[in-house]
């Protein structure tokens, strides 16, 4: 694969002509870069020399290794960014400024080297907060956001879903969205003749998690007429956070194998009760929380009588029961597209993003990257120094 400019983006690849520089970092930056690559962007990861990368979120990317403290290699990084559309900065605030590669170098209204650049900065606490200088990881950011106060059983420590909620759902995905919107905004700015159509983006986990948690927040602190208090009780005792018998995980006869039960609506609940072999008329009122403990035991006893295969078959037989057997985490090679190709009304065929890829070796694509971004002549000048 070489980075040669096409006149038109490929169908289904709307970012085909977008060039992205991704500084190697931990999980959020790599997934944001992979999402951009999935939609056609030409993503180059800048790695540190002689430092193996643990990143496996690198499908369709290229790598160049540069020592940013070496003057000549630093100049290559600067020139790559000068010719890029997007930079993904995974470092703590101030790191790239100290290296002379901060946003002001490129986006300054008078002397900026690339005023079209979208400079996306991905952090836990944000660029300009009282904790911006703090070190941290996913768990600490979730604690700071307050979202952990909503997850876990009553009377016990909060639980957390690996690093999926913070790093990925609240940083990679918002970064991808922010970058995509900023690219669109850049087009609008250029049509209006803006002097600096690019921009710096501050995407951080704490604020993004709080935004994602607005539904729960409104449910705990309802205000105004018609407000619904879905989460007003102690964590783990509400309908949607583990308190309800009809929104619950139940172990089957096979140890460690679970059935997810979520028939909130009346018609789904009736299907579920029939599926597990119970009589709806003989069950206590499910909306009375005083009956929840009894119902949990009743459902648990019924579900534990059969193994997981039986419940798979029952879920197929009762598709409106709103139940599902818990699967094991998929292997990367087993993750598939929900839509592979589709045809528009004009009969154009579109190809969806894919998941095939390989481990990205640091500096594996230096020549390809330099020639694609900066030209063959530039490569001839710097190849002996890389």
Short mmCIF file of C-alpha atoms in Angstrom, two decimals:
data_model
loop_
_atom_site.label_atom_id
_atom_site.label_comp_id
_atom_site.label_asym_id
_atom_site.label_seq_id
_atom_site.Cartn_x
_atom_site.Cartn_y
_atom_site.Cartn_z
CA UNK A 1 0.00 0.00 0.00
CA UNK A 2 1.33 3.41 -0.93
CA UNK A 3 0.01 6.82 -0.01
CA UNK A 4 -0.89 8.24 -3.36
CA UNK A 5 -3.58 10.87 -3.63
CA UNK A 6 -6.78 9.84 -5.40
CA UNK A 7 -9.00 12.38 -7.10
CA UNK A 8 -12.05 10.98 -5.34
CA UNK A 9 -12.53 9.04 -2.10
CA UNK A 10 -13.43 5.41 -2.65
CA UNK A 11 -17.03 4.39 -2.07
CA UNK A 12 -17.49 3.54 1.58
CA UNK A 13 -14.13 5.14 2.43
CA UNK A 14 -15.02 8.81 3.00
CA UNK A 15 -11.65 9.62 4.62
CA UNK A 16 -9.55 8.19 1.78
CA UNK A 17 -7.55 11.38 1.20
CA UNK A 18 -7.07 12.29 4.86
CA UNK A 19 -3.52 11.97 6.22
CA UNK A 20 -3.19 11.24 9.93
CA UNK A 21 -0.12 11.30 12.18
CA UNK A 22 -0.66 9.20 15.30
CA UNK A 23 1.96 9.42 18.02
CA UNK A 24 2.34 5.94 19.51
CA UNK A 25 0.59 5.63 22.83
CA UNK A 26 -1.72 3.49 24.91
CA UNK A 27 -5.14 2.20 23.95
CA UNK A 28 -7.33 5.27 23.20
CA UNK A 29 -5.11 6.84 20.54
CA UNK A 30 -4.55 3.60 18.62
CA UNK A 31 -8.27 2.81 18.44
CA UNK A 32 -9.10 6.36 17.34
CA UNK A 33 -6.46 5.99 14.63
CA UNK A 34 -7.78 2.59 13.62
CA UNK A 35 -11.31 3.96 13.28
CA UNK A 36 -10.00 6.67 10.97
CA UNK A 37 -8.07 4.04 8.99
CA UNK A 38 -11.18 1.86 8.77
CA UNK A 39 -12.86 4.67 6.87
CA UNK A 40 -9.97 5.17 4.50
CA UNK A 41 -7.61 7.62 6.22
CA UNK A 42 -3.88 7.18 5.64
CA UNK A 43 -2.68 6.70 9.22
CA UNK A 44 1.01 6.82 10.12
CA UNK A 45 2.14 5.91 13.62
CA UNK A 46 5.29 7.64 14.86
CA UNK A 47 7.12 5.17 17.10
CA UNK A 48 10.11 5.63 19.36
CA UNK A 49 13.23 3.91 17.96
CA UNK A 50 14.20 0.56 19.50
CA UNK A 51 11.05 0.43 21.62
CA UNK A 52 8.72 -2.49 20.92
CA UNK A 53 5.07 -1.54 20.67
CA UNK A 54 2.36 -3.50 22.47
CA UNK A 55 -0.27 -1.87 20.27
CA UNK A 56 -2.42 -4.34 18.33
CA UNK A 57 -4.96 -1.76 17.17
CA UNK A 58 -3.00 -1.06 14.02
CA UNK A 59 -4.90 -2.43 11.05
CA UNK A 60 -4.23 -0.51 7.82
CA UNK A 61 -1.66 1.78 9.48
CA UNK A 62 1.98 2.45 8.64
CA UNK A 63 4.89 3.10 11.02
CA UNK A 64 7.95 5.30 11.07
CA UNK A 65 10.35 5.39 14.02
CA UNK A 66 11.71 8.82 14.92
CA UNK A 67 13.82 10.08 17.81
CA UNK A 68 12.14 13.41 18.53
CA UNK A 69 15.16 14.59 20.50
CA UNK A 70 17.40 14.21 17.46
CA UNK A 71 17.35 17.44 15.47
CA UNK A 72 17.22 15.86 12.02
CA UNK A 73 14.61 13.24 12.92
CA UNK A 74 12.59 15.90 14.76
CA UNK A 75 12.54 17.89 11.51
CA UNK A 76 11.09 14.88 9.70
CA UNK A 77 8.29 14.66 12.27
CA UNK A 78 7.62 18.39 11.90
CA UNK A 79 7.45 18.09 8.13
CA UNK A 80 5.15 15.08 8.29
CA UNK A 81 2.76 17.07 10.49
CA UNK A 82 3.12 20.07 8.19
CA UNK A 83 1.65 17.88 5.43
CA UNK A 84 -0.96 16.05 7.53
CA UNK A 85 -4.65 16.68 8.06
CA UNK A 86 -4.85 15.25 11.57
CA UNK A 87 -2.53 14.70 14.53
CA UNK A 88 -3.45 12.32 17.38
CA UNK A 89 -1.62 13.40 20.54
CA UNK A 90 -1.86 10.81 23.37
CA UNK A 91 0.58 12.53 25.73
CA UNK A 92 0.10 14.53 28.90
CA UNK A 93 -0.47 18.26 28.38
CA UNK A 94 2.73 20.07 27.48
CA UNK A 95 4.78 17.14 26.18
CA UNK A 96 4.60 18.06 22.51
CA UNK A 97 5.05 21.74 23.36
CA UNK A 98 8.37 20.90 25.03
CA UNK A 99 9.39 19.04 21.90
CA UNK A 100 8.52 22.02 19.72
CA UNK A 101 5.62 20.20 18.06
CA UNK A 102 2.66 21.70 19.89
CA UNK A 103 -0.48 23.14 18.26
CA UNK A 104 0.82 26.71 18.17
CA UNK A 105 3.66 25.67 15.84
CA UNK A 106 1.12 24.67 13.22
CA UNK A 107 -2.07 26.62 13.97
CA UNK A 108 -0.74 30.08 14.80
CA UNK A 109 -2.70 32.62 12.75
CA UNK A 110 0.49 34.36 11.55
CA UNK A 111 3.31 31.81 11.54
CA UNK A 112 1.52 28.46 11.67
CA UNK A 113 3.06 25.78 9.49
CA UNK A 114 -0.24 23.99 8.82
CA UNK A 115 -3.32 26.08 9.52
CA UNK A 116 -5.58 23.31 8.18
CA UNK A 117 -4.42 20.84 10.84
CA UNK A 118 -6.85 19.10 13.20
CA UNK A 119 -4.79 18.63 16.37
CA UNK A 120 -6.59 16.08 18.57
CA UNK A 121 -5.32 15.84 22.14
CA UNK A 122 -6.46 12.77 24.08
CA UNK A 123 -6.10 12.81 27.86
CA UNK A 124 -7.78 11.61 31.01
CA UNK A 125 -8.34 14.89 32.84
CA UNK A 126 -8.24 17.42 29.99
CA UNK A 127 -5.76 20.08 28.92
CA UNK A 128 -6.67 22.86 31.35
CA UNK A 129 -8.16 21.44 34.55
CA UNK A 130 -6.83 21.32 38.10
CA UNK A 131 -5.78 17.70 37.48
CA UNK A 132 -4.32 18.09 33.98
CA UNK A 133 -0.83 17.38 35.32
CA UNK A 134 -1.86 14.21 37.15
CA UNK A 135 -0.80 10.76 35.95
CA UNK A 136 -3.64 8.32 35.61
CA UNK A 137 -5.36 5.37 34.00
CA UNK A 138 -8.91 4.42 33.09
CA UNK A 139 -9.99 3.47 36.62
CA UNK A 140 -8.94 6.77 38.17
CA UNK A 141 -10.70 8.76 35.46
CA UNK A 142 -13.91 6.79 36.02
CA UNK A 143 -13.66 7.50 39.74
CA UNK A 144 -13.17 11.22 39.10
CA UNK A 145 -16.14 11.34 36.72
CA UNK A 146 -18.54 9.91 39.31
CA UNK A 147 -19.77 7.13 37.04
CA UNK A 148 -18.42 4.38 39.32
CA UNK A 149 -21.00 5.52 41.86
CA UNK A 150 -23.60 3.91 39.59
CA UNK A 151 -22.00 0.52 38.83
CA UNK A 152 -21.92 -2.46 41.15
CA UNK A 153 -23.90 -4.27 43.84
CA UNK A 154 -25.35 -2.47 46.84
CA UNK A 155 -23.15 -2.31 49.91
CA UNK A 156 -20.03 -3.41 48.04
CA UNK A 157 -17.21 -1.74 46.14
CA UNK A 158 -18.08 -0.40 42.68
CA UNK A 159 -17.14 -2.59 39.73
CA UNK A 160 -15.59 -1.51 36.46
CA UNK A 161 -15.68 -3.02 32.92
CA UNK A 162 -11.95 -3.51 32.25
CA UNK A 163 -10.75 -0.35 30.47
CA UNK A 164 -13.58 -0.34 27.95
CA UNK A 165 -15.77 2.42 29.39
CA UNK A 166 -13.07 5.04 29.88
CA UNK A 167 -10.28 4.45 27.37
CA UNK A 168 -12.43 3.34 24.47
CA UNK A 169 -16.09 4.36 24.86
CA UNK A 170 -15.20 7.72 26.39
CA UNK A 171 -11.99 8.65 24.58
CA UNK A 172 -11.41 6.72 21.34
CA UNK A 173 -14.98 7.08 20.09
CA UNK A 174 -15.44 10.75 21.08
CA UNK A 175 -12.04 11.50 19.51
CA UNK A 176 -13.09 9.83 16.27
CA UNK A 177 -16.34 11.80 16.27
CA UNK A 178 -14.62 15.09 17.14
CA UNK A 179 -11.99 14.62 14.42
CA UNK A 180 -14.61 13.75 11.81
CA UNK A 181 -16.72 16.78 12.73
CA UNK A 182 -13.66 19.03 12.76
CA UNK A 183 -12.76 17.87 9.25
CA UNK A 184 -16.28 18.75 8.11
CA UNK A 185 -16.07 22.09 9.92
CA UNK A 186 -12.75 22.75 8.17
CA UNK A 187 -14.48 22.50 4.81
CA UNK A 188 -17.09 25.03 5.93
CA UNK A 189 -14.42 27.39 7.27
CA UNK A 190 -12.44 27.23 4.05
CA UNK A 191 -15.54 28.09 2.03
CA UNK A 192 -15.92 31.18 4.23
CA UNK A 193 -12.26 32.10 3.75
CA UNK A 194 -11.14 31.45 7.33
CA UNK A 195 -7.45 32.20 7.95
CA UNK A 196 -7.11 29.20 10.29
CA UNK A 197 -9.56 26.48 9.24
CA UNK A 198 -7.90 23.90 11.50
CA UNK A 199 -8.33 23.60 15.23
CA UNK A 200 -7.07 22.06 18.46
CA UNK A 201 -9.36 19.46 20.05
CA UNK A 202 -9.38 18.72 23.78
CA UNK A 203 -10.95 15.27 24.22
CA UNK A 204 -10.80 13.81 27.72
CA UNK A 205 -12.24 10.83 29.55
CA UNK A 206 -13.67 12.56 32.63
CA UNK A 207 -15.92 14.95 30.73
CA UNK A 208 -16.89 12.37 28.11
CA UNK A 209 -17.91 9.80 30.76
CA UNK A 210 -20.00 12.42 32.52
CA UNK A 211 -21.70 13.17 29.22
CA UNK A 212 -22.34 9.46 28.56
CA UNK A 213 -23.79 9.20 32.06
CA UNK A 214 -26.40 11.93 31.61
CA UNK A 215 -29.26 9.42 31.36
CA UNK A 216 -28.30 7.92 34.71
CA UNK A 217 -27.71 11.36 36.20
CA UNK A 218 -31.16 12.56 35.15
CA UNK A 219 -32.59 9.34 36.58
CA UNK A 220 -30.97 9.95 39.95
CA UNK A 221 -31.67 13.67 40.13
CA UNK A 222 -34.94 14.15 38.19
CA UNK A 223 -36.06 17.73 37.86
CA UNK A 224 -39.09 19.43 36.43
CA UNK A 225 -42.53 18.07 35.69
CA UNK A 226 -42.46 14.54 34.33
CA UNK A 227 -38.99 13.70 35.62
CA UNK A 228 -38.54 9.95 36.11
CA UNK A 229 -36.37 8.76 39.00
CA UNK A 230 -34.93 5.57 37.50
CA UNK A 231 -31.83 5.57 39.71
CA UNK A 232 -32.95 7.36 42.86
CA UNK A 233 -32.20 4.45 45.21
CA UNK A 234 -28.86 3.07 46.39
CA UNK A 235 -26.56 1.71 43.70
CA UNK A 236 -27.50 -1.87 42.81
CA UNK A 237 -31.12 -1.61 43.98
CA UNK A 238 -32.72 0.06 40.96
CA UNK A 239 -34.35 -1.51 37.92
CA UNK A 240 -31.44 -1.08 35.53
CA UNK A 241 -28.42 -1.46 37.81
CA UNK A 242 -28.87 -4.95 39.24
CA UNK A 243 -31.72 -4.55 41.71
CA UNK A 244 -34.53 -5.88 39.55
CA UNK A 245 -35.26 -9.62 39.11
CA UNK A 246 -36.25 -8.98 35.49
CA UNK A 247 -33.04 -7.14 34.56
CA UNK A 248 -30.51 -9.59 35.88
CA UNK A 249 -27.86 -12.23 35.18
CA UNK A 250 -28.70 -15.79 36.27
CA UNK A 251 -26.32 -18.74 36.35
CA UNK A 252 -27.39 -21.84 34.43
CA UNK A 253 -26.78 -25.47 35.40
CA UNK A 254 -23.38 -25.10 33.74
CA UNK A 255 -21.09 -23.38 36.22
CA UNK A 256 -19.88 -20.01 34.99
CA UNK A 257 -22.44 -19.88 32.17
CA UNK A 258 -25.09 -17.19 32.50
CA UNK A 259 -28.40 -16.12 31.01
CA UNK A 260 -29.06 -12.39 30.68
CA UNK A 261 -32.69 -11.62 31.52
CA UNK A 262 -34.08 -8.22 30.47
CA UNK A 263 -37.86 -8.41 29.81
CA UNK A 264 -38.82 -4.97 31.09
CA UNK A 265 -41.95 -4.59 28.95
CA UNK A 266 -45.10 -6.57 29.83
CA UNK A 267 -45.22 -8.57 26.59
CA UNK A 268 -41.55 -9.55 26.89
CA UNK A 269 -41.99 -10.46 30.55
CA UNK A 270 -44.88 -12.79 29.68
CA UNK A 271 -42.70 -14.53 27.07
CA UNK A 272 -39.84 -14.88 29.54
CA UNK A 273 -42.04 -16.40 32.23
CA UNK A 274 -43.40 -18.92 29.73
CA UNK A 275 -39.87 -19.65 28.49
CA UNK A 276 -38.64 -20.64 31.95
CA UNK A 277 -41.73 -22.77 32.61
CA UNK A 278 -43.50 -20.64 35.20
CA UNK A 279 -47.12 -19.52 35.55
CA UNK A 280 -47.49 -15.75 35.26
CA UNK A 281 -50.70 -15.71 37.29
CA UNK A 282 -48.97 -17.37 40.25
CA UNK A 283 -46.08 -14.91 40.44
CA UNK A 284 -46.17 -11.88 42.76
CA UNK A 285 -46.40 -8.35 41.37
CA UNK A 286 -42.99 -7.60 39.85
CA UNK A 287 -43.34 -3.83 40.25
CA UNK A 288 -43.51 -4.12 44.04
CA UNK A 289 -39.87 -4.03 45.13
CA UNK A 290 -40.77 -5.97 48.27
CA UNK A 291 -41.27 -8.96 45.95
CA UNK A 292 -37.96 -8.66 44.16
CA UNK A 293 -35.99 -11.00 46.42
CA UNK A 294 -38.64 -13.72 46.08
CA UNK A 295 -38.79 -13.33 42.30
CA UNK A 296 -35.00 -13.45 42.01
CA UNK A 297 -34.93 -16.76 43.84
CA UNK A 298 -37.79 -18.15 41.76
CA UNK A 299 -36.14 -17.21 38.48
CA UNK A 300 -32.71 -18.36 39.66
CA UNK A 301 -34.04 -21.78 40.69
CA UNK A 302 -35.82 -22.22 37.34
CA UNK A 303 -32.88 -21.19 35.20
CA UNK A 304 -30.37 -23.26 37.16
CA UNK A 305 -32.26 -26.44 36.33
CA UNK A 306 -31.03 -26.44 32.73
CA UNK A 307 -27.69 -26.01 31.00
CA UNK A 308 -26.60 -23.24 28.70
CA UNK A 309 -27.43 -25.10 25.47
CA UNK A 310 -31.03 -25.52 26.59
CA UNK A 311 -31.31 -21.79 27.18
CA UNK A 312 -29.78 -21.01 23.80
CA UNK A 313 -32.52 -23.09 22.22
CA UNK A 314 -35.18 -21.46 24.38
CA UNK A 315 -33.98 -17.99 23.39
CA UNK A 316 -34.36 -19.01 19.74
CA UNK A 317 -37.84 -20.37 20.47
CA UNK A 318 -38.86 -17.25 22.43
CA UNK A 319 -37.19 -14.36 20.59
CA UNK A 320 -39.45 -11.83 22.33
CA UNK A 321 -38.37 -12.90 25.81
CA UNK A 322 -35.58 -10.27 25.72
CA UNK A 323 -33.08 -12.83 26.99
CA UNK A 324 -29.66 -13.88 25.74
CA UNK A 325 -26.98 -16.35 26.76
CA UNK A 326 -23.73 -14.66 27.79
CA UNK A 327 -21.02 -15.43 25.23
CA UNK A 328 -17.30 -15.45 25.92
CA UNK A 329 -15.21 -12.54 24.69
CA UNK A 330 -14.60 -12.89 20.96
CA UNK A 331 -11.10 -13.46 19.62
CA UNK A 332 -9.90 -10.65 17.32
CA UNK A 333 -10.12 -12.90 14.27
CA UNK A 334 -13.73 -13.72 15.12
CA UNK A 335 -14.90 -10.10 15.18
CA UNK A 336 -16.86 -9.60 12.00
CA UNK A 337 -18.68 -6.78 10.27
CA UNK A 338 -22.42 -6.67 10.73
CA UNK A 339 -22.67 -5.35 7.16
CA UNK A 340 -20.04 -6.33 4.60
CA UNK A 341 -21.44 -4.76 1.44
CA UNK A 342 -24.65 -3.02 0.56
CA UNK A 343 -26.16 -1.48 -2.54
CA UNK A 344 -27.61 2.02 -2.79
CA UNK A 345 -30.66 3.02 -4.80
CA UNK A 346 -28.31 4.10 -7.58
CA UNK A 347 -26.91 0.54 -7.62
CA UNK A 348 -23.50 1.67 -6.37
CA UNK A 349 -21.93 -1.05 -4.26
CA UNK A 350 -20.39 0.00 -0.95
CA UNK A 351 -17.75 -1.85 1.05
CA UNK A 352 -17.92 -1.62 4.82
CA UNK A 353 -14.92 -1.39 7.14
CA UNK A 354 -13.09 -4.64 7.89
CA UNK A 355 -11.05 -6.24 10.63
CA UNK A 356 -8.23 -7.98 8.79
CA UNK A 357 -4.78 -6.75 9.66
CA UNK A 358 -1.34 -7.58 11.00
CA UNK A 359 0.97 -6.53 13.79
CA UNK A 360 2.59 -3.21 12.92
CA UNK A 361 6.36 -3.33 13.28
CA UNK A 362 7.99 -0.04 14.26
CA UNK A 363 9.64 1.77 11.34
CA UNK A 364 8.40 -0.87 8.91
CA UNK A 365 7.16 1.73 6.44
CA UNK A 366 9.59 4.66 6.72
CA UNK A 367 10.29 4.86 2.98
CA UNK A 368 6.63 4.48 2.05
CA UNK A 369 5.59 7.14 4.55
CA UNK A 370 8.23 9.71 3.58
CA UNK A 371 7.62 9.31 -0.15
CA UNK A 372 3.85 9.46 0.28
CA UNK A 373 3.81 12.51 2.54
CA UNK A 374 6.90 14.43 1.46
CA UNK A 375 8.00 13.09 -1.91
CA UNK A 376 10.81 10.94 -3.32
CA UNK A 377 13.33 13.78 -3.19
CA UNK A 378 12.79 14.23 0.54
CA UNK A 379 13.35 10.51 1.05
CA UNK A 380 16.68 10.66 -0.74
CA UNK A 381 17.79 13.47 1.58
CA UNK A 382 16.87 11.81 4.87
CA UNK A 383 17.03 8.04 4.34
CA UNK A 384 20.59 7.77 5.67
CA UNK A 385 19.56 9.50 8.89
CA UNK A 386 16.62 7.27 9.76
#
